[in-house]
């Protein structure tokens, strides 16, 4: 099954929601983020890459050995999926991944060139026609569960139809707000109040009628300090200075600094005016710098911008992550390799760290500490984290900060666990550190490690693994699986505690050699959530039916579907079951030959083992 755009007015008019369970529909509610202080500039990312709808269009993933993925979600507020088709509906994998990290996703409504001009005028011909089109866009947004639209009209508009165009934008915005709280419509700096197509590179009297009708404007890329000043002045008069997104083209076309790794020059200029930014075509890294070095170059690109991008904290529990980015060289489940070979499915992307290697820039060390992605030895999914450093022989621990948080801890029992691997020759210990703010305002440090510490600071509490957890969690075990070891802890929390950061630490007192540790999984989950999972993980009502378009369609019911991260679907036609793929909802499409020879296994957000049910 594929996610596809709408290419004509006739297709838009004919669009209607599917009355069956649809894998193209987002299944991940957007995570609520903590609001930034008033006057904090926003960052919008506009993903325009190779025409769009590459292997990301496949609902159940693809065998892509070098896919594009995005994982610096903490740095952005909203994400536009852009293509040059009439109505660009974001692929579900992008919506799922973005929502998991609290980022809004917008589709694109675009008309351009001669055929686009014809479509544009069909839409805005009359009040009836533009309301019909806007209502369809609202229906599409609700059905696929994304968050808004970029409106990009890049053709001349007849002067007597400009008012209709503006009313179309305003009507779409108001209807969308009613249907989806928090949704947005963004206007691209293109057509003027005269109908002329002339990019302004600023907010001014010629284009502000469209700005007034919606939630923001995305400025073209050829701005200067003077035009930024003009835009800010007018936006402030309207009380909307954060709603002007100044465009940056990472390909550098007419943009200050020339784009690429020098994108920081343009962003710095924008932030000097404390204005929001719209970063366009960040896929430049993947398209031009070599796919084999993508991860390294992507980190380099975003690290250069890091100090100019306000980071978003994690604000809620449960937190459970394997650090998988939604791709891999192989697929693993709890340390066991289930399937060899490349795979790509952004819907399986797990929560990504909010902190990066930028934290180590202050260290002047010969061997710089690093946090890196390891795809050679995943614990869950396609990757784990690798922490590496040359440690101090005096026993001083080195901290790797992974998450900035602002989580109000619930009162009661909390289950904490982490899974790690190190070679037999390693001489260091690994521990988890939580920084907690108490109701009194003082800070406390909680350390989770294998053994007690003899002398600890007054504000530090050390927790050691809890044996009784294995009685409460059926799958809880500290036994190594292919070298992976999991430590489980149960602690009791009181009211008024706020978790502020999550770090891993390495400590050694006997070696100067470089040490590396793999982190395969981390979870912090209220015990009550685990208890409900332990007794409600069965799958029911499995049905297989022929489907003309997709071969065989299999559906099922899971009583506690909200606790399922995704489902693994296997073929049992041969002696050894074979992984066919994954899906986020209880619906899977496969070849008709697999009908009656399928098994389904839920993968929960926790470490609890799901039951396998045959179909």
Coordinates of C-alpha atoms in Angstrom, one line a residue:
X1 CA 0.0 0.0 0.0
X2 CA 1.3 3.5 -0.9
X3 CA 0.6 7.0 0.2
X4 CA 0.0 9.2 -2.9
X5 CA -0.8 12.8 -3.7
X6 CA -3.9 14.2 -5.5
X7 CA -3.0 15.5 -8.9
X8 CA -6.2 17.1 -10.3
X9 CA -9.3 19.1 -9.3
X10 CA -11.4 16.1 -10.4
X11 CA -9.5 13.8 -8.0
X12 CA -9.9 16.3 -5.2
X13 CA -13.7 16.6 -5.8
X14 CA -14.0 12.8 -5.9
X15 CA -11.9 12.1 -2.8
X16 CA -13.7 10.4 0.1
X17 CA -12.5 8.6 3.2
X18 CA -12.1 4.9 3.2
X19 CA -14.7 3.0 5.3
X20 CA -12.2 0.3 6.2
X21 CA -9.2 0.4 8.5
X22 CA -6.5 2.3 6.5
X23 CA -2.8 1.9 7.0
X24 CA -2.2 5.4 5.4
X25 CA -3.9 7.0 8.4
X26 CA -1.7 8.3 11.3
X27 CA -2.0 6.2 14.4
X28 CA 0.2 8.3 16.7
X29 CA -1.5 11.3 18.5
X30 CA 0.8 14.3 18.6
X31 CA 2.8 14.5 21.9
X32 CA 2.1 17.6 23.8
X33 CA 5.1 19.9 24.2
X34 CA 5.8 22.4 26.8
X35 CA 5.1 25.9 25.5
X36 CA 8.1 28.1 25.0
X37 CA 8.2 31.6 26.5
X38 CA 6.4 34.3 24.5
X39 CA 8.8 35.8 22.0
X40 CA 10.7 32.6 21.3
X41 CA 11.2 32.2 17.5
X42 CA 9.8 29.1 15.8
X43 CA 11.5 26.8 13.3
X44 CA 9.6 25.2 10.4
X45 CA 11.2 22.5 8.2
X46 CA 10.1 22.1 4.6
X47 CA 11.0 18.7 3.2
X48 CA 11.4 19.0 -0.6
X49 CA 13.6 16.1 -1.8
X50 CA 13.8 14.5 -5.3
X51 CA 10.1 15.2 -6.0
X52 CA 8.8 13.5 -2.9
X53 CA 7.1 10.1 -2.5
X54 CA 10.2 8.0 -2.6
X55 CA 10.5 4.9 -0.5
X56 CA 8.8 6.8 2.3
X57 CA 5.5 6.4 0.4
X58 CA 5.3 2.7 1.3
X59 CA 3.0 2.2 4.3
X60 CA 4.6 -1.0 5.5
X61 CA 8.2 0.1 4.7
X62 CA 10.7 -0.7 2.0
X63 CA 14.0 -2.6 1.6
X64 CA 16.0 0.6 1.2
X65 CA 19.7 0.3 2.1
X66 CA 20.4 4.1 2.3
X67 CA 17.2 6.0 3.0
X68 CA 16.7 9.6 4.1
X69 CA 15.5 10.0 7.6
X70 CA 15.2 12.9 10.0
X71 CA 16.0 12.6 13.7
X72 CA 16.7 16.1 15.0
X73 CA 13.0 16.7 15.9
X74 CA 13.9 18.5 19.1
X75 CA 15.1 21.5 17.0
X76 CA 11.9 22.1 15.0
X77 CA 8.3 23.0 15.6
X78 CA 6.6 22.0 12.4
X79 CA 7.3 19.9 9.3
X80 CA 6.0 20.4 5.8
X81 CA 6.0 17.5 3.3
X82 CA 6.5 19.3 0.0
X83 CA 6.1 18.1 -3.6
X84 CA 5.0 19.7 -6.8
X85 CA 1.8 17.8 -7.0
X86 CA -1.5 19.7 -6.6
X87 CA -2.4 18.3 -3.2
X88 CA 0.5 16.7 -1.3
X89 CA -0.7 14.4 1.5
X90 CA 2.1 13.6 3.9
X91 CA 3.1 9.9 4.0
X92 CA 1.9 8.3 7.2
X93 CA 5.4 7.3 8.3
X94 CA 6.4 11.0 8.5
X95 CA 3.3 11.9 10.4
X96 CA 3.8 9.0 12.9
X97 CA 7.5 9.9 13.4
X98 CA 6.9 13.7 13.8
X99 CA 3.9 13.2 16.2
X100 CA 5.9 10.9 18.4
X101 CA 8.3 13.9 18.9
X102 CA 5.6 16.6 19.3
X103 CA 6.1 18.1 15.8
X104 CA 3.1 19.2 13.7
X105 CA 3.0 18.0 10.1
X106 CA 1.6 20.0 7.1
X107 CA 0.7 19.0 3.6
X108 CA 1.1 21.2 0.6
X109 CA -1.5 22.7 -1.7
X110 CA 0.3 24.1 -4.7
X111 CA -0.6 25.5 -8.1
X112 CA 2.1 26.5 -10.6
X113 CA 2.9 26.9 -14.3
X114 CA 0.2 26.9 -16.9
X115 CA -1.7 23.8 -15.8
X116 CA -1.5 24.9 -12.2
X117 CA -3.1 28.2 -13.2
X118 CA -6.0 26.4 -14.7
X119 CA -6.5 24.3 -11.5
X120 CA -6.1 27.5 -9.3
X121 CA -8.9 29.3 -11.2
X122 CA -11.2 26.3 -11.0
X123 CA -10.8 26.3 -7.3
X124 CA -11.4 30.1 -6.8
X125 CA -13.9 30.6 -9.6
X126 CA -16.8 31.1 -7.2
X127 CA -17.5 31.0 -3.5
X128 CA -19.1 27.6 -3.9
X129 CA -16.0 26.2 -5.7
X130 CA -13.4 27.5 -3.1
X131 CA -15.5 26.4 -0.2
X132 CA -15.9 23.0 -1.7
X133 CA -12.1 22.7 -2.2
X134 CA -11.4 23.9 1.3
X135 CA -13.9 21.5 2.8
X136 CA -12.2 18.7 1.0
X137 CA -8.8 19.7 2.4
X138 CA -10.2 19.8 5.9
X139 CA -11.7 16.3 5.4
X140 CA -8.4 15.0 4.2
X141 CA -6.5 16.6 7.1
X142 CA -8.9 15.0 9.6
X143 CA -8.9 11.6 7.9
X144 CA -5.1 11.3 7.7
X145 CA -4.6 12.9 11.1
X146 CA -2.1 15.6 10.2
X147 CA -2.0 19.2 11.3
X148 CA -2.4 21.8 8.4
X149 CA -1.3 23.1 5.1
X150 CA 1.2 25.2 3.2
X151 CA -0.6 27.2 0.5
X152 CA 1.7 27.9 -2.4
X153 CA 0.1 29.7 -5.3
X154 CA 2.9 30.3 -7.9
X155 CA 0.9 31.5 -10.9
X156 CA -0.7 34.7 -11.9
X157 CA -4.2 35.2 -10.5
X158 CA -6.9 37.3 -12.4
X159 CA -7.3 40.5 -10.5
X160 CA -11.0 40.0 -10.0
X161 CA -10.4 36.6 -8.4
X162 CA -7.8 37.8 -5.8
X163 CA -10.5 38.4 -3.2
X164 CA -11.8 34.9 -3.8
X165 CA -8.3 33.5 -3.2
X166 CA -7.9 35.4 0.0
X167 CA -11.3 34.2 1.2
X168 CA -10.4 30.6 0.3
X169 CA -7.3 30.9 2.5
X170 CA -9.4 32.4 5.3
X171 CA -12.2 29.9 5.0
X172 CA -9.8 27.0 5.0
X173 CA -8.0 28.4 8.1
X174 CA -11.2 28.9 10.1
X175 CA -12.7 25.5 9.1
X176 CA -9.5 23.7 9.9
X177 CA -9.3 25.4 13.3
X178 CA -12.8 24.3 14.2
X179 CA -12.2 20.7 13.1
X180 CA -8.6 20.3 14.4
X181 CA -7.5 22.4 17.5
X182 CA -3.9 23.5 17.0
X183 CA -4.0 23.1 13.2
X184 CA -2.4 25.8 11.0
X185 CA -2.4 27.2 7.5
X186 CA 0.8 28.9 6.2
X187 CA 0.9 31.1 3.1
X188 CA 3.9 31.2 0.8
X189 CA 5.2 34.6 -0.2
X190 CA 4.2 34.6 -3.9
X191 CA 1.0 36.2 -5.3
X192 CA 0.3 39.9 -4.5
X193 CA -3.0 41.7 -3.8
X194 CA -3.1 42.6 -7.5
X195 CA -2.9 39.0 -8.6
X196 CA 0.7 39.4 -9.9
X197 CA 3.2 36.7 -9.2
X198 CA 6.1 38.5 -7.6
X199 CA 8.0 37.2 -4.6
X200 CA 8.5 39.9 -2.0
X201 CA 11.0 38.4 0.4
X202 CA 9.2 40.3 3.1
X203 CA 5.9 40.9 4.7
X204 CA 4.4 44.1 3.3
X205 CA 1.2 45.8 2.2
X206 CA 1.1 43.8 -1.0
X207 CA 0.9 40.4 0.6
X208 CA -0.3 41.0 4.1
X209 CA -4.0 40.3 3.2
X210 CA -3.1 36.6 2.9
X211 CA -1.0 36.7 6.1
X212 CA -4.1 38.3 7.9
X213 CA -6.2 35.4 6.6
X214 CA -4.1 32.5 8.0
X215 CA -1.6 31.5 10.7
X216 CA 1.7 32.6 9.1
X217 CA 3.7 33.5 6.1
X218 CA 6.7 31.6 4.6
X219 CA 9.0 34.3 3.1
X220 CA 11.0 33.7 -0.1
X221 CA 14.7 33.3 0.3
X222 CA 16.2 36.5 -1.3
X223 CA 15.8 38.7 1.8
X224 CA 18.2 41.3 3.2
X225 CA 18.5 43.0 6.6
X226 CA 16.3 45.8 5.4
X227 CA 13.4 43.4 4.3
X228 CA 13.7 41.6 7.6
X229 CA 13.4 44.9 9.4
X230 CA 10.3 45.8 7.3
X231 CA 8.7 42.4 7.9
X232 CA 9.2 42.5 11.7
X233 CA 7.9 46.0 12.0
X234 CA 4.6 45.2 10.2
X235 CA 4.2 41.9 12.0
X236 CA 4.7 43.6 15.4
X237 CA 2.1 46.1 14.5
X238 CA -0.3 43.1 14.1
X239 CA 1.0 41.5 17.3
X240 CA 2.2 38.5 15.3
X241 CA 6.0 38.8 15.0
X242 CA 6.6 35.1 15.5
X243 CA 4.3 34.1 12.6
X244 CA 6.7 35.4 9.9
X245 CA 8.9 32.4 8.8
X246 CA 11.9 33.7 7.0
X247 CA 12.9 31.2 4.3
X248 CA 16.3 29.6 4.0
X249 CA 17.2 27.5 0.9
X250 CA 19.7 24.9 1.9
X251 CA 20.7 24.6 -1.8
X252 CA 21.7 28.2 -1.5
X253 CA 19.7 29.6 -4.4
X254 CA 19.9 33.4 -3.9
X255 CA 20.2 32.9 -0.1
X256 CA 22.6 34.6 2.2
X257 CA 25.6 32.4 2.9
X258 CA 25.0 30.1 -0.1
X259 CA 23.3 27.3 1.9
X260 CA 24.8 23.9 2.6
X261 CA 27.0 23.7 5.7
X262 CA 27.0 27.5 5.7
X263 CA 23.2 27.6 6.3
X264 CA 24.2 28.9 9.7
X265 CA 25.0 32.3 8.2
X266 CA 21.4 32.9 7.0
X267 CA 19.9 31.5 10.3
X268 CA 22.2 33.7 12.3
X269 CA 21.0 36.8 10.4
X270 CA 17.4 35.8 11.0
X271 CA 17.8 35.2 14.7
X272 CA 19.5 38.6 15.1
X273 CA 16.0 40.0 14.5
X274 CA 14.6 37.3 16.8
X275 CA 12.4 36.0 13.9
X276 CA 11.1 32.5 13.0
X277 CA 12.7 30.6 10.2
X278 CA 11.6 28.1 7.5
X279 CA 14.4 25.8 6.5
X280 CA 13.8 24.5 2.9
X281 CA 15.2 21.3 1.3
X282 CA 17.4 20.1 4.2
X283 CA 17.6 16.9 2.1
X284 CA 20.6 18.6 0.5
X285 CA 22.8 16.6 2.8
X286 CA 21.5 13.3 1.5
X287 CA 21.3 14.4 -2.1
X288 CA 24.7 15.9 -2.5
X289 CA 27.1 14.8 0.3
X290 CA 27.0 11.0 -0.3
X291 CA 24.5 8.6 1.1
X292 CA 27.2 6.5 2.7
X293 CA 28.2 9.4 4.9
X294 CA 24.7 10.7 5.5
X295 CA 24.5 10.2 9.3
X296 CA 27.8 11.9 9.9
X297 CA 27.1 14.8 7.6
X298 CA 23.5 15.2 8.9
X299 CA 24.8 15.5 12.4
X300 CA 27.4 18.0 11.2
X301 CA 24.7 20.1 9.5
X302 CA 22.4 20.3 12.5
X303 CA 25.3 20.8 15.0
X304 CA 26.2 24.0 13.2
X305 CA 22.7 25.3 13.8
X306 CA 22.3 23.9 17.2
X307 CA 22.9 27.1 19.2
X308 CA 20.3 28.9 17.1
X309 CA 17.5 26.3 17.5
X310 CA 15.6 26.3 20.8
X311 CA 15.5 22.7 21.9
X312 CA 12.2 21.0 23.0
X313 CA 12.2 18.9 26.2
X314 CA 10.4 15.6 26.7
X315 CA 7.4 16.3 29.0
X316 CA 5.6 13.0 29.7
X317 CA 5.8 9.3 30.6
X318 CA 5.9 6.6 29.7
X319 CA 9.3 6.9 28.1
X320 CA 10.5 3.8 26.3
X321 CA 13.0 3.9 23.5
X322 CA 15.5 1.7 21.6
X323 CA 16.9 4.8 19.8
X324 CA 16.0 3.1 16.4
X325 CA 15.7 5.8 13.7
X326 CA 13.3 3.7 11.5
X327 CA 15.8 1.9 9.4
X328 CA 18.6 -0.7 9.7
X329 CA 20.9 -3.2 8.1
X330 CA 19.0 -5.9 10.0
X331 CA 15.9 -6.1 12.3
X332 CA 16.3 -7.3 15.9
X333 CA 13.9 -8.0 18.6
X334 CA 15.2 -8.1 22.2
X335 CA 18.7 -8.8 21.1
X336 CA 17.8 -11.6 18.6
X337 CA 18.3 -10.9 14.9
X338 CA 14.9 -11.7 13.3
X339 CA 15.6 -10.6 9.8
X340 CA 18.8 -9.9 7.9
X341 CA 18.9 -7.2 5.2
X342 CA 18.1 -3.5 4.9
X343 CA 14.8 -2.1 5.9
X344 CA 13.2 1.4 6.1
X345 CA 10.0 2.4 7.9
X346 CA 9.9 5.7 9.7
X347 CA 6.7 4.7 11.5
X348 CA 9.0 2.5 13.6
X349 CA 11.3 5.4 14.6
X350 CA 11.7 5.4 18.4
X351 CA 12.1 8.5 20.6
X352 CA 15.3 10.2 19.7
X353 CA 17.7 11.9 22.1
X354 CA 17.2 15.7 22.6
X355 CA 20.9 16.2 23.4
X356 CA 23.8 15.7 20.9
X357 CA 27.6 15.6 20.8
X358 CA 27.5 19.4 21.0
X359 CA 27.6 18.9 24.8
X360 CA 31.2 17.8 24.5
X361 CA 32.5 20.8 22.6
X362 CA 33.7 22.4 25.9
X363 CA 35.9 19.3 26.6
X364 CA 39.5 19.8 25.3
X365 CA 40.4 16.1 25.1
X366 CA 42.5 14.2 22.7
X367 CA 39.8 11.5 22.4
X368 CA 36.5 13.4 22.2
X369 CA 33.6 11.6 23.9
X370 CA 30.8 10.7 21.4
X371 CA 27.2 9.6 21.2
X372 CA 26.8 7.7 18.0
X373 CA 24.3 5.4 16.2
X374 CA 25.2 1.8 15.8
X375 CA 23.4 -0.2 13.1
X376 CA 25.7 -3.3 13.3
X377 CA 24.3 -4.6 16.6
X378 CA 20.7 -3.5 17.4
X379 CA 18.8 -4.6 20.4
X380 CA 15.4 -3.5 19.2
X381 CA 14.7 -2.5 15.6
X382 CA 17.6 -1.4 13.5
X383 CA 20.0 0.5 15.8
X384 CA 21.3 1.2 19.3
X385 CA 23.4 4.0 20.7
X386 CA 27.1 3.8 21.2
X387 CA 28.8 5.8 23.9
X388 CA 32.5 6.1 23.7
X389 CA 35.3 8.0 25.5
X390 CA 38.7 7.6 27.1
X391 CA 37.9 7.7 30.7
X392 CA 39.8 9.3 33.6
X393 CA 41.9 6.8 35.6
X394 CA 41.0 8.7 38.8
X395 CA 37.6 7.2 38.7
X396 CA 35.7 10.3 37.8
X397 CA 32.6 9.4 35.8
X398 CA 31.9 10.8 32.4
X399 CA 28.3 11.7 31.7
X400 CA 26.5 11.5 28.3
X401 CA 23.4 13.6 28.6
X402 CA 20.7 12.1 26.3
X403 CA 17.5 13.9 27.2
X404 CA 16.4 17.2 28.5
X405 CA 13.1 16.7 30.2
X406 CA 10.3 18.5 32.2
X407 CA 8.3 15.5 33.4
X408 CA 6.1 15.7 36.5
X409 CA 6.7 12.2 38.0
X410 CA 3.5 10.4 39.2
X411 CA 3.3 9.5 42.8
X412 CA 3.7 5.8 43.3
X413 CA 5.9 3.0 41.9
X414 CA 8.1 3.7 38.9
X415 CA 9.8 1.0 36.8
X416 CA 13.2 2.0 35.4
X417 CA 15.3 -0.2 33.2
X418 CA 18.1 0.0 30.7
X419 CA 19.8 -2.5 28.5
X420 CA 23.5 -2.3 27.5
X421 CA 26.3 -4.4 26.0
X422 CA 30.0 -4.2 26.4
X423 CA 32.9 -6.5 25.4
X424 CA 34.4 -8.9 28.0
X425 CA 37.6 -6.9 28.0
X426 CA 35.8 -3.7 29.1
X427 CA 36.9 -2.3 32.5
X428 CA 34.3 0.4 33.0
X429 CA 30.8 0.4 34.6
X430 CA 27.7 1.9 33.1
X431 CA 25.0 3.7 35.1
X432 CA 21.9 5.7 34.5
X433 CA 21.6 9.2 36.1
X434 CA 18.3 11.1 36.5
X435 CA 18.4 14.7 37.6
X436 CA 15.2 15.5 39.7
X437 CA 13.9 18.8 41.0
X438 CA 12.2 18.4 44.3
X439 CA 9.1 20.4 45.5
X440 CA 11.4 22.4 47.7
X441 CA 13.2 23.7 44.6
X442 CA 16.4 21.8 45.3
X443 CA 18.0 19.4 42.8
X444 CA 18.6 15.7 43.5
X445 CA 20.6 13.1 41.6
X446 CA 19.4 9.5 41.2
X447 CA 21.9 6.9 40.2
X448 CA 20.9 3.5 38.9
X449 CA 23.8 1.1 38.9
X450 CA 24.8 -2.5 39.7
X451 CA 26.4 -1.8 43.1
X452 CA 26.2 0.7 45.9
X453 CA 28.6 3.6 46.3
X454 CA 30.3 3.9 49.6
X455 CA 30.5 7.7 49.7
X456 CA 27.9 9.8 48.0
X457 CA 27.1 13.5 48.1
X458 CA 24.1 14.5 50.2
X459 CA 21.8 15.2 47.2
X460 CA 22.6 11.8 45.6
X461 CA 20.6 8.6 45.9
X462 CA 21.9 5.3 44.5
X463 CA 19.5 2.6 43.4
X464 CA 20.5 -1.0 42.7
X465 CA 18.6 -3.6 40.6
X466 CA 15.4 -4.8 42.1
X467 CA 15.0 -8.6 42.1
X468 CA 11.2 -8.5 42.8
X469 CA 10.6 -6.8 39.5
X470 CA 11.0 -10.2 37.8
X471 CA 7.9 -11.4 39.7
X472 CA 5.8 -8.5 38.5
X473 CA 7.0 -8.4 34.9
X474 CA 7.0 -11.8 33.2
X475 CA 9.8 -10.9 30.8
X476 CA 12.1 -9.1 33.3
X477 CA 15.4 -10.9 33.4
X478 CA 19.0 -9.8 33.8
X479 CA 20.3 -12.8 31.9
X480 CA 22.3 -11.8 28.9
X481 CA 20.8 -12.2 25.4
X482 CA 23.6 -12.2 22.9
X483 CA 25.6 -10.2 25.3
X484 CA 22.8 -7.7 26.1
X485 CA 22.1 -7.2 29.8
X486 CA 19.1 -5.4 31.3
X487 CA 19.0 -3.9 34.7
X488 CA 15.6 -3.4 36.3
X489 CA 14.8 -1.0 39.2
X490 CA 11.6 -0.3 41.0
X491 CA 11.4 3.0 43.0
X492 CA 8.7 4.8 44.9
X493 CA 8.2 8.5 44.0
X494 CA 6.5 11.1 46.0
X495 CA 4.4 14.1 44.9
X496 CA 6.0 17.2 43.5
X497 CA 9.0 15.7 41.8
X498 CA 10.0 16.9 38.3
X499 CA 12.5 14.9 36.1
X500 CA 14.8 17.4 34.5
X501 CA 17.4 15.3 32.6
X502 CA 18.4 11.8 31.7
X503 CA 22.1 10.8 31.3
X504 CA 24.2 7.7 31.1
X505 CA 27.5 7.6 32.8
X506 CA 30.7 5.6 32.3
X507 CA 33.3 5.1 35.0
X508 CA 36.6 3.3 35.3
X509 CA 39.5 3.3 37.7
X510 CA 41.9 0.8 36.0
X511 CA 42.4 1.7 32.4
X512 CA 43.2 4.5 30.0
X513 CA 42.0 2.6 27.0
X514 CA 39.1 4.0 25.0
X515 CA 35.9 2.5 26.3
X516 CA 32.7 2.0 24.3
X517 CA 29.3 0.8 25.6
X518 CA 26.2 0.1 23.5
X519 CA 22.8 1.2 24.9
X520 CA 20.0 -0.9 23.5
X521 CA 17.0 0.2 25.4
X522 CA 15.8 2.7 28.1
X523 CA 12.4 2.9 29.8
X524 CA 10.9 4.8 32.6
X525 CA 7.3 3.7 33.1
X526 CA 4.7 4.0 35.9
X527 CA 4.2 0.5 37.3
X528 CA 0.4 0.7 36.8
X529 CA 1.0 0.8 33.1
X530 CA 3.0 -2.4 33.1
X531 CA 0.5 -4.2 35.2
X532 CA -2.3 -3.5 32.7
X533 CA 0.0 -4.7 29.9
X534 CA 0.8 -8.0 31.6
X535 CA -2.8 -9.2 31.5
X536 CA -4.1 -7.6 28.3
X537 CA -1.7 -8.5 25.5
X538 CA -3.7 -11.0 23.5
X539 CA -4.8 -10.6 19.9
X540 CA -8.4 -11.5 18.9
X541 CA -10.7 -11.7 15.8
X542 CA -8.1 -12.3 13.2
X543 CA -9.5 -12.2 9.7
X544 CA -8.0 -12.7 6.2
X545 CA -9.7 -11.5 3.1
X546 CA -8.8 -11.2 -0.6
X547 CA -8.2 -7.7 -1.8
X548 CA -8.0 -6.8 -5.5
X549 CA -5.5 -4.1 -5.1
X550 CA -3.2 -5.6 -2.5
X551 CA -3.6 -9.4 -2.6
X552 CA -4.6 -10.4 0.9
X553 CA -5.8 -8.0 3.7
X554 CA -5.4 -9.3 7.3
X555 CA -7.1 -7.5 10.2
X556 CA -7.2 -8.3 13.9
X557 CA -8.2 -6.8 17.3
X558 CA -5.9 -6.1 20.2
X559 CA -7.7 -5.1 23.5
X560 CA -4.9 -2.8 24.5
X561 CA -3.9 -1.3 21.2
X562 CA -2.9 2.0 22.7
X563 CA 0.0 0.2 24.4
X564 CA 1.3 -1.4 21.1
X565 CA 4.2 0.3 19.4
X566 CA 3.7 -1.8 16.3
X567 CA 3.0 -5.3 15.1
X568 CA 5.4 -7.8 13.5
X569 CA 3.7 -10.0 10.8
X570 CA 5.4 -13.4 10.0
X571 CA 4.8 -16.0 7.3
X572 CA 4.5 -19.5 8.7
X573 CA 4.3 -21.2 5.3
X574 CA 7.7 -22.8 5.8
X575 CA 9.3 -24.6 8.7
X576 CA 10.9 -21.4 10.0
X577 CA 8.7 -18.4 10.3
X578 CA 9.8 -15.4 8.2
X579 CA 9.2 -11.7 9.0
X580 CA 7.1 -10.2 6.3
X581 CA 7.0 -6.7 7.7
X582 CA 5.6 -4.4 10.4
X583 CA 2.5 -2.2 10.7
X584 CA 1.4 0.4 13.2
X585 CA -2.3 -0.6 13.1
X586 CA -4.1 -3.9 13.2
X587 CA -4.2 -4.2 9.4
X588 CA -1.6 -5.7 7.0
X589 CA -1.5 -6.2 3.3
X590 CA 0.5 -9.1 1.8
X591 CA 0.5 -11.6 -1.1
X592 CA -2.5 -13.9 -1.4
X593 CA -0.1 -16.9 -1.1
X594 CA 0.4 -16.0 2.6
X595 CA -3.4 -16.2 3.4
X596 CA -3.9 -18.7 6.3
X597 CA -0.1 -18.8 7.0
X598 CA 0.5 -15.7 9.0
X599 CA 1.3 -15.0 12.6
X600 CA 1.0 -11.7 14.3
X601 CA 3.1 -10.4 17.3
X602 CA 2.5 -7.1 19.0
X603 CA 5.6 -5.2 20.1
X604 CA 4.7 -3.1 23.1
X605 CA 6.3 0.1 24.1
X606 CA 7.5 -1.8 27.2
X607 CA 9.8 -4.8 27.5
X608 CA 6.9 -7.2 27.9
X609 CA 6.8 -10.1 25.5
X610 CA 3.7 -10.1 23.3
X611 CA 1.8 -13.2 22.4
X612 CA 1.9 -14.6 18.9
X613 CA -1.5 -15.4 17.2
X614 CA -1.8 -17.4 14.0
X615 CA -4.0 -16.3 11.1

